[in-house]
Amino acid sequence: MEAKEKILSSAEELFIQYGIRSVTMDDVAREASMSKKTLYQYFDNKDGLVSEVALNHFQRETSEFEEIESQAKDAIHEILLVSQCLRQHVFRMNPSLLYDMQKYHGKAWDQYQEFKQGTIRAHIERNIERGKNEGFFRSGINAKVLSTLRVEGVQLVFNTKIFPREEFDFREVQLQILDHFIHGLLTDKGRKKYEEYMHLESTNHTR
């Protein structure tokens, strides 16, 4: 792994675990097993590092969403694959990460907003329209409204004033909101298909 890639990978892992504000350039250098002098050869400051880490992360997730969309058998299968992706990424993020990004790293926050609207919300909107055409999602649903609700719901859970960590388990709240969202979309036909997928997933886990 080249030095710059190692820095980006190390920084991303630290930000995910601890949030952004509490991680110093010394921490990143230590995690990447290099001197801070070497680190500063690639990044002038922490803000630039945060911005490039964010951009790389969003580009990878965009590719994942595109792959999911092309491989999914139907809209319900697609939304379940996306939920698996969320469990791998969002559910393990330190809850302070988005707050730190918004307050201290404006460029990275703008990149996140662009990714949220241009990739995530647009993907969910297409998924809802697909599900409506397949008869799995209710025909009266406004895809733009519900896709916006979904992306803002994911972000809402990061707000510790609304969901204090001493009262709520971050992962459990995300799962509950996702389950509520999916059931709000389904027709009777969709519910049966959803239960088939959930039964199949449960069977695979018990093997």
Tab-separated table of C-alpha atoms in Angstrom:
chain	number	residue	atom	x	y	z
A	1	MET	CA	0.000	0.000	0.000
A	2	GLU	CA	1.366	3.394	-0.990
A	3	ALA	CA	1.957	5.967	1.743
A	4	LYS	CA	-0.961	8.222	0.810
A	5	GLU	CA	-3.408	5.314	0.624
A	6	LYS	CA	-2.164	4.115	3.999
A	7	ILE	CA	-2.743	7.563	5.503
A	8	LEU	CA	-6.280	7.749	4.106
A	9	SER	CA	-7.120	4.240	5.263
A	10	SER	CA	-5.712	4.822	8.752
A	11	ALA	CA	-7.429	8.188	9.140
A	12	GLU	CA	-10.786	6.820	7.986
A	13	GLU	CA	-10.660	3.978	10.470
A	14	LEU	CA	-9.807	6.346	13.322
A	15	PHE	CA	-12.571	8.787	12.356
A	16	ILE	CA	-15.115	5.969	12.195
A	17	GLN	CA	-14.117	4.667	15.611
A	18	TYR	CA	-13.581	7.898	17.534
A	19	GLY	CA	-15.180	10.704	15.538
A	20	ILE	CA	-13.143	13.416	13.832
A	21	ARG	CA	-12.498	16.047	16.483
A	22	SER	CA	-10.775	13.728	18.960
A	23	VAL	CA	-8.342	12.341	16.348
A	24	THR	CA	-5.111	14.317	15.896
A	25	MET	CA	-2.589	14.259	13.085
A	26	ASP	CA	-0.235	12.564	15.555
A	27	ASP	CA	-2.813	9.793	15.966
A	28	VAL	CA	-3.070	9.338	12.209
A	29	ALA	CA	0.706	9.223	11.788
A	30	ARG	CA	0.960	6.657	14.579
A	31	GLU	CA	-1.830	4.523	13.095
A	32	ALA	CA	-0.181	4.685	9.667
A	33	SER	CA	3.226	3.797	11.178
A	34	MET	CA	4.983	6.863	9.832
A	35	SER	CA	6.362	10.152	11.096
A	36	LYS	CA	4.202	13.259	11.253
A	37	LYS	CA	6.722	14.897	8.905
A	38	THR	CA	5.918	12.257	6.272
A	39	LEU	CA	2.193	12.746	6.867
A	40	TYR	CA	2.510	16.489	6.217
A	41	GLN	CA	4.230	15.800	2.896
A	42	TYR	CA	0.855	14.576	1.652
A	43	PHE	CA	-1.576	16.738	3.630
A	44	ASP	CA	-1.024	20.323	4.733
A	45	ASN	CA	-3.578	20.130	7.522
A	46	LYS	CA	-6.280	18.018	9.107
A	47	ASP	CA	-9.071	19.734	7.182
A	48	GLY	CA	-7.574	18.648	3.871
A	49	LEU	CA	-7.146	15.107	5.174
A	50	VAL	CA	-10.750	14.930	6.367
A	51	SER	CA	-11.997	16.199	3.011
A	52	GLU	CA	-10.076	13.604	0.997
A	53	VAL	CA	-11.024	10.772	3.369
A	54	ALA	CA	-14.675	11.772	2.987
A	55	LEU	CA	-14.456	12.023	-0.805
A	56	ASN	CA	-12.827	8.577	-1.094
A	57	HIS	CA	-15.408	7.043	1.226
A	58	PHE	CA	-18.341	8.526	-0.704
A	59	GLN	CA	-16.909	7.387	-4.035
A	60	ARG	CA	-16.626	3.811	-2.741
A	61	GLU	CA	-20.163	3.861	-1.396
A	62	THR	CA	-21.484	5.268	-4.687
A	63	SER	CA	-19.908	2.301	-6.494
A	64	GLU	CA	-21.485	-0.071	-3.961
A	65	PHE	CA	-24.940	1.429	-4.505
A	66	GLU	CA	-24.549	1.155	-8.289
A	67	GLU	CA	-23.513	-2.495	-7.988
A	68	ILE	CA	-26.440	-3.281	-5.678
A	69	GLU	CA	-28.888	-1.623	-8.051
A	70	SER	CA	-27.646	-3.659	-11.006
A	71	GLN	CA	-27.558	-7.006	-9.155
A	72	ALA	CA	-30.803	-6.874	-7.134
A	73	LYS	CA	-33.551	-9.277	-8.237
A	74	ASP	CA	-36.310	-6.833	-7.328
A	75	ALA	CA	-36.925	-3.689	-5.251
A	76	ILE	CA	-37.257	-5.564	-1.959
A	77	HIS	CA	-34.069	-7.519	-2.572
A	78	GLU	CA	-32.383	-4.217	-3.400
A	79	ILE	CA	-33.490	-2.494	-0.191
A	80	LEU	CA	-32.298	-5.477	1.866
A	81	LEU	CA	-28.895	-5.386	0.162
A	82	VAL	CA	-28.687	-1.659	0.938
A	83	SER	CA	-29.543	-2.379	4.584
A	84	GLN	CA	-26.637	-4.849	4.702
A	85	CYS	CA	-24.415	-2.092	3.320
A	86	LEU	CA	-25.673	0.253	6.042
A	87	ARG	CA	-24.862	-2.300	8.719
A	88	GLN	CA	-21.307	-2.505	7.407
A	89	HIS	CA	-20.777	1.260	7.290
A	90	VAL	CA	-23.264	3.482	9.096
A	91	PHE	CA	-23.936	1.225	12.085
A	92	ARG	CA	-20.289	1.124	13.128
A	93	MET	CA	-19.679	4.863	12.826
A	94	ASN	CA	-19.039	6.896	15.937
A	95	PRO	CA	-22.214	8.947	16.491
A	96	SER	CA	-20.199	12.173	16.774
A	97	LEU	CA	-18.688	11.849	13.292
A	98	LEU	CA	-21.318	13.789	11.353
A	99	TYR	CA	-21.570	16.469	14.040
A	100	ASP	CA	-17.788	16.941	13.974
A	101	MET	CA	-17.812	17.126	10.196
A	102	GLN	CA	-20.608	19.702	10.121
A	103	LYS	CA	-19.101	21.939	12.806
A	104	TYR	CA	-15.402	21.798	12.006
A	105	HIS	CA	-14.936	20.642	8.391
A	106	GLY	CA	-17.216	22.558	6.032
A	107	LYS	CA	-15.817	21.200	2.766
A	108	ALA	CA	-16.235	17.585	3.866
A	109	TRP	CA	-19.742	18.398	5.100
A	110	ASP	CA	-20.647	19.845	1.696
A	111	GLN	CA	-19.325	16.650	0.096
A	112	TYR	CA	-21.516	14.626	2.440
A	113	GLN	CA	-24.591	16.694	1.560
A	114	GLU	CA	-23.916	16.189	-2.146
A	115	PHE	CA	-23.474	12.440	-1.613
A	116	LYS	CA	-26.612	12.233	0.542
A	117	GLN	CA	-28.785	13.964	-2.044
A	118	GLY	CA	-27.095	12.933	-5.284
A	119	THR	CA	-26.444	9.290	-4.453
A	120	ILE	CA	-28.381	7.993	-1.455
A	121	ARG	CA	-31.668	9.853	-1.843
A	122	ALA	CA	-31.682	9.419	-5.626
A	123	HIS	CA	-31.036	5.686	-5.218
A	124	ILE	CA	-33.884	5.291	-2.714
A	125	GLU	CA	-36.213	7.256	-4.995
A	126	ARG	CA	-35.433	4.946	-7.921
A	127	ASN	CA	-35.882	1.927	-5.654
A	128	ILE	CA	-39.333	3.103	-4.576
A	129	GLU	CA	-40.419	3.684	-8.161
A	130	ARG	CA	-39.137	0.231	-9.079
A	131	GLY	CA	-41.069	-1.331	-6.208
A	132	LYS	CA	-44.238	0.462	-7.253
A	133	ASN	CA	-43.870	-0.812	-10.830
A	134	GLU	CA	-43.316	-4.364	-9.536
A	135	GLY	CA	-46.388	-4.157	-7.307
A	136	PHE	CA	-44.370	-4.616	-4.106
A	137	PHE	CA	-44.682	-0.994	-2.895
A	138	ARG	CA	-47.908	0.988	-2.530
A	139	SER	CA	-48.822	2.938	-5.650
A	140	GLY	CA	-49.810	6.111	-3.770
A	141	ILE	CA	-46.347	6.645	-2.289
A	142	ASN	CA	-44.535	9.845	-3.237
A	143	ALA	CA	-41.018	8.561	-3.925
A	144	LYS	CA	-39.365	11.959	-3.520
A	145	VAL	CA	-40.979	12.585	-0.120
A	146	LEU	CA	-40.255	9.098	1.237
A	147	SER	CA	-36.662	8.994	-0.039
A	148	THR	CA	-36.004	12.343	1.641
A	149	LEU	CA	-37.584	11.077	4.860
A	150	ARG	CA	-35.359	7.999	4.763
A	151	VAL	CA	-32.033	9.804	4.332
A	152	GLU	CA	-32.906	12.363	6.996
A	153	GLY	CA	-34.004	9.553	9.319
A	154	VAL	CA	-30.598	7.895	9.055
A	155	GLN	CA	-28.886	11.178	9.882
A	156	LEU	CA	-31.321	11.941	12.715
A	157	VAL	CA	-30.069	8.985	14.740
A	158	PHE	CA	-26.625	10.616	14.923
A	159	ASN	CA	-28.157	13.510	16.880
A	160	THR	CA	-27.344	12.684	20.498
A	161	LYS	CA	-29.777	15.332	21.759
A	162	ILE	CA	-32.642	13.376	20.231
A	163	PHE	CA	-31.237	9.882	20.846
A	164	PRO	CA	-28.904	10.131	23.880
A	165	ARG	CA	-26.423	7.245	23.917
A	166	GLU	CA	-27.160	6.484	27.573
A	167	GLU	CA	-30.791	5.801	26.647
A	168	PHE	CA	-30.636	4.408	23.114
A	169	ASP	CA	-28.505	1.828	21.354
A	170	PHE	CA	-27.371	3.398	18.067
A	171	ARG	CA	-27.588	0.170	16.052
A	172	GLU	CA	-30.995	-0.789	17.460
A	173	VAL	CA	-32.483	2.630	16.656
A	174	GLN	CA	-31.249	2.420	13.066
A	175	LEU	CA	-32.709	-1.093	12.684
A	176	GLN	CA	-36.060	-0.039	14.127
A	177	ILE	CA	-36.313	2.969	11.818
A	178	LEU	CA	-35.344	0.846	8.807
A	179	ASP	CA	-37.932	-1.825	9.677
A	180	HIS	CA	-40.611	0.837	10.113
A	181	PHE	CA	-39.679	2.422	6.783
A	182	ILE	CA	-39.803	-0.866	4.848
A	183	HIS	CA	-43.166	-1.913	6.270
A	184	GLY	CA	-44.595	1.484	5.382
A	185	LEU	CA	-43.800	0.827	1.714
A	186	LEU	CA	-45.168	-2.682	1.262
A	187	THR	CA	-48.333	-3.907	-0.405
A	188	ASP	CA	-49.752	-7.319	0.610
A	189	LYS	CA	-47.798	-8.809	-2.283
A	190	GLY	CA	-44.670	-6.989	-1.126
A	191	ARG	CA	-45.146	-8.154	2.458
A	192	LYS	CA	-45.233	-11.782	1.351
A	193	LYS	CA	-42.086	-11.332	-0.722
A	194	TYR	CA	-40.367	-9.504	2.144
A	195	GLU	CA	-41.222	-12.338	4.548
A	196	GLU	CA	-39.808	-14.843	2.043
A	197	TYR	CA	-36.508	-12.975	1.962
A	198	MET	CA	-36.407	-12.647	5.760
A	199	HIS	CA	-37.143	-16.360	6.196
A	200	LEU	CA	-34.390	-17.213	3.717
A	201	GLU	CA	-31.947	-14.930	5.551
A	202	SER	CA	-32.886	-16.469	8.907
A	203	THR	CA	-32.429	-19.995	7.501
A	204	ASN	CA	-28.991	-19.121	6.091
A	205	HIS	CA	-27.891	-17.687	9.467
A	206	THR	CA	-28.876	-20.858	11.327
A	207	ARG	CA	-26.947	-23.184	9.049
